[in-house]
Amino acid sequence: MKKLFYLSVLVYALSFGLQSCNNGKTYAEMKEEEADAINKFILENDIKVISEKEFIENDTVTEENEFVLFDKSGVYMNIQYRGDGEILKEGRYNISSRFLEVCIEDVSDLGISAGDTLTSNWYSPYSENFLLTVGSSGSYSASFTDQAQSAMYENYSTSAVPSGWLVPFAYLKMKSYISAPPSEEIARVRLIVPHSEGTSVATQYVYPCYYEITYDLN
């Protein structure tokens, strides 16, 4: 596994554009390959996929290796621990997190292989901090803060939090613990995020990622 130098990747992407960076493949072909990679990951990891209807009927709880598929976004989510606080209401919140990002598809143009760890702050002295805004209609948006200490900003040169990271907030019961290492007390999820809900580079090159993320309310 290896960590990529994403600043160079972004320059490369801007220089050559989407089509040339994917050997002339159409967007439809790239999406089909992405879907195949996700299905392969699910099979190889013995993941059980449930519908949103089943998820709601189960009181928005998932079992150990059970992921709910959200049809609108294409994000798969497993809640390892939802927290013992409250679901966030309309307002703005400071969130800190720990995360692991793994690519689950070969991307030859970037020298990435399925299973490569792209970035992580799991054991960093710094958490990944972002400002979350919950809208009146239940919408979610967020921007990374503390950019000098942000692993995501360092690798992707953008303050935008991937929309896939925000999907769990509708179901997590947030509470402030302010714990430095990952802890069983902190809300924690596993996600499979398609390119459309992922980072700027994932969107550019059409590849999905697997995430493990904790969320701590500051």
XYZ file of C-alpha atoms in Angstrom:
218
model
C 0.000 0.000 0.000
C 1.211 3.481 -0.695
C 0.389 7.123 -0.204
C 0.050 9.253 -3.316
C 1.414 12.712 -4.013
C -1.933 14.259 -4.901
C -0.783 17.764 -5.669
C 1.064 16.416 -8.708
C -1.977 14.333 -9.580
C -4.216 17.394 -9.589
C -1.838 19.281 -11.862
C -1.754 16.296 -14.182
C -5.543 16.094 -14.218
C -5.946 19.752 -15.068
C -3.325 19.518 -17.799
C -4.686 16.568 -19.702
C -8.402 16.414 -18.912
C -10.741 13.581 -18.120
C -10.846 11.727 -21.413
C -7.105 11.641 -22.112
C -6.445 10.530 -18.532
C -8.693 7.510 -18.995
C -7.334 6.201 -22.265
C -10.312 7.435 -24.270
C -12.909 5.529 -22.244
C -16.376 7.008 -22.159
C -17.887 8.145 -18.880
C -20.428 5.335 -19.138
C -17.639 2.773 -19.479
C -15.799 4.201 -16.468
C -18.978 4.111 -14.369
C -19.536 0.488 -15.372
C -15.987 -0.406 -14.319
C -16.539 1.425 -11.036
C -19.734 -0.555 -10.384
C -17.869 -3.788 -11.116
C -15.116 -2.803 -8.659
C -17.657 -2.051 -5.934
C -19.464 -5.353 -6.491
C -16.135 -7.213 -6.382
C -15.222 -5.486 -3.107
C -18.598 -6.433 -1.622
C -18.216 -10.080 -2.623
C -14.595 -10.372 -1.494
C -15.423 -8.922 1.922
C -18.603 -10.958 2.430
C -20.685 -7.795 2.841
C -24.447 -8.104 3.154
C -26.253 -5.251 1.397
C -29.661 -4.129 2.645
C -32.141 -1.632 1.231
C -33.088 1.708 2.786
C -36.497 0.196 3.589
C -34.884 -2.633 5.556
C -32.573 -0.123 7.244
C -35.511 1.976 8.448
C -37.407 -1.115 9.573
C -34.326 -2.103 11.617
C -34.457 1.275 13.425
C -31.511 2.545 11.310
C -29.168 -0.040 12.809
C -26.771 -2.207 10.800
C -25.260 -5.505 11.856
C -21.525 -6.260 11.920
C -20.880 -6.648 8.178
C -24.143 -5.223 6.861
C -24.185 -2.130 4.658
C -27.240 -0.121 3.650
C -27.257 1.137 0.067
C -28.653 4.638 -0.428
C -30.068 4.592 -3.931
C -29.920 8.348 -4.522
C -26.223 8.777 -3.738
C -24.938 5.260 -4.329
C -23.178 5.344 -0.940
C -23.047 2.168 1.146
C -22.925 2.625 4.937
C -22.252 0.400 7.921
C -22.742 2.011 11.335
C -20.292 0.509 13.791
C -21.376 2.815 16.603
C -23.990 5.533 16.232
C -23.180 7.379 19.463
C -25.266 8.035 22.547
C -25.998 11.733 22.037
C -28.528 13.297 19.668
C -29.027 13.539 15.924
C -27.881 16.991 14.854
C -30.569 19.564 14.135
C -30.424 22.662 11.951
C -27.305 24.670 12.705
C -23.523 24.735 12.390
C -21.220 22.300 14.171
C -17.492 21.790 14.543
C -16.618 18.177 13.825
C -13.324 16.357 14.271
C -12.683 12.963 12.762
C -10.231 10.182 12.179
C -10.313 8.374 8.869
C -8.790 5.802 6.572
C -9.212 6.121 2.791
C -8.616 3.087 0.566
C -9.071 2.913 -3.204
C -11.064 -0.127 -4.318
C -10.374 0.013 -8.052
C -7.225 -0.094 -10.169
C -6.568 3.357 -11.670
C -3.623 2.929 -14.018
C -3.414 6.624 -14.936
C -2.620 7.446 -11.298
C -0.564 4.338 -10.518
C -3.181 3.211 -7.998
C -4.081 -0.414 -7.342
C -7.189 -1.675 -5.610
C -6.403 -1.893 -1.905
C -3.976 1.026 -1.842
C -4.293 3.330 1.158
C -4.552 6.811 -0.299
C -4.449 8.805 2.916
C -5.236 8.520 6.600
C -4.897 10.434 9.846
C -5.729 7.446 12.026
C -2.559 7.751 14.096
C -1.701 11.365 13.410
C -1.432 13.785 16.340
C -3.983 15.925 14.495
C -7.633 15.192 13.857
C -9.407 16.125 10.630
C -11.591 19.119 11.490
C -14.492 20.492 9.495
C -17.397 22.873 9.892
C -20.707 21.131 9.227
C -23.855 23.022 8.270
C -27.211 21.285 8.668
C -29.933 23.041 6.669
C -33.588 23.420 7.561
C -34.530 20.873 4.903
C -32.094 18.298 6.246
C -29.333 19.167 3.801
C -25.662 18.825 4.777
C -22.570 20.708 3.637
C -19.123 21.048 5.157
C -15.665 22.541 4.711
C -12.368 21.419 6.196
C -10.800 23.829 8.652
C -7.269 23.961 10.122
C -5.896 23.414 6.619
C -2.291 23.425 7.823
C -3.041 20.235 9.761
C -5.523 18.691 7.329
C -4.448 15.465 5.619
C -7.335 15.807 3.171
C -6.447 19.395 2.263
C -2.792 18.470 1.885
C -3.616 15.678 -0.556
C -6.479 17.264 -2.487
C -5.913 21.042 -2.178
C -9.587 21.727 -1.525
C -11.536 22.552 1.607
C -14.679 20.785 0.377
C -15.644 17.744 2.445
C -16.703 14.827 0.197
C -20.484 14.603 0.245
C -20.230 10.869 0.961
C -18.724 11.712 4.348
C -21.899 13.600 5.283
C -24.422 10.837 4.601
C -24.128 9.292 8.117
C -25.087 12.477 9.994
C -28.796 11.871 9.457
C -28.470 8.734 11.603
C -25.652 9.345 14.097
C -26.323 10.482 17.657
C -23.522 12.964 18.166
C -21.861 13.857 21.424
C -18.568 15.520 22.314
C -15.861 13.223 23.646
C -12.704 15.051 22.452
C -10.671 11.853 22.296
C -7.308 11.867 20.532
C -7.137 8.245 19.279
C -10.110 6.411 17.757
C -12.393 5.271 20.560
C -15.354 2.931 20.793
C -17.279 5.783 22.406
C -17.115 7.974 19.304
C -19.599 7.619 16.431
C -17.952 5.421 13.840
C -18.911 4.220 10.366
C -17.608 2.354 7.361
C -18.489 3.667 3.916
C -18.197 2.671 0.271
C -18.271 5.942 -1.641
C -18.658 6.192 -5.435
C -16.757 8.851 -7.365
C -19.759 11.183 -7.541
C -19.788 11.514 -3.738
C -16.040 11.373 -3.223
C -12.977 13.602 -3.476
C -12.159 15.879 -6.391
C -9.613 13.371 -7.723
C -12.044 10.450 -7.400
C -14.613 12.491 -9.308
C -12.065 13.362 -11.995
C -10.861 9.810 -12.521
C -14.097 7.958 -11.663
C -13.054 5.562 -8.925
C -14.693 4.490 -5.624
C -13.157 4.447 -2.154
C -13.684 2.598 1.087
C -13.586 4.670 4.280
C -13.469 4.097 7.986
C -14.397 7.346 9.778
C -15.032 8.517 13.322
C -17.014 11.689 14.069
C -16.498 13.702 17.237
C -18.602 16.766 18.065
C -16.459 19.630 19.376
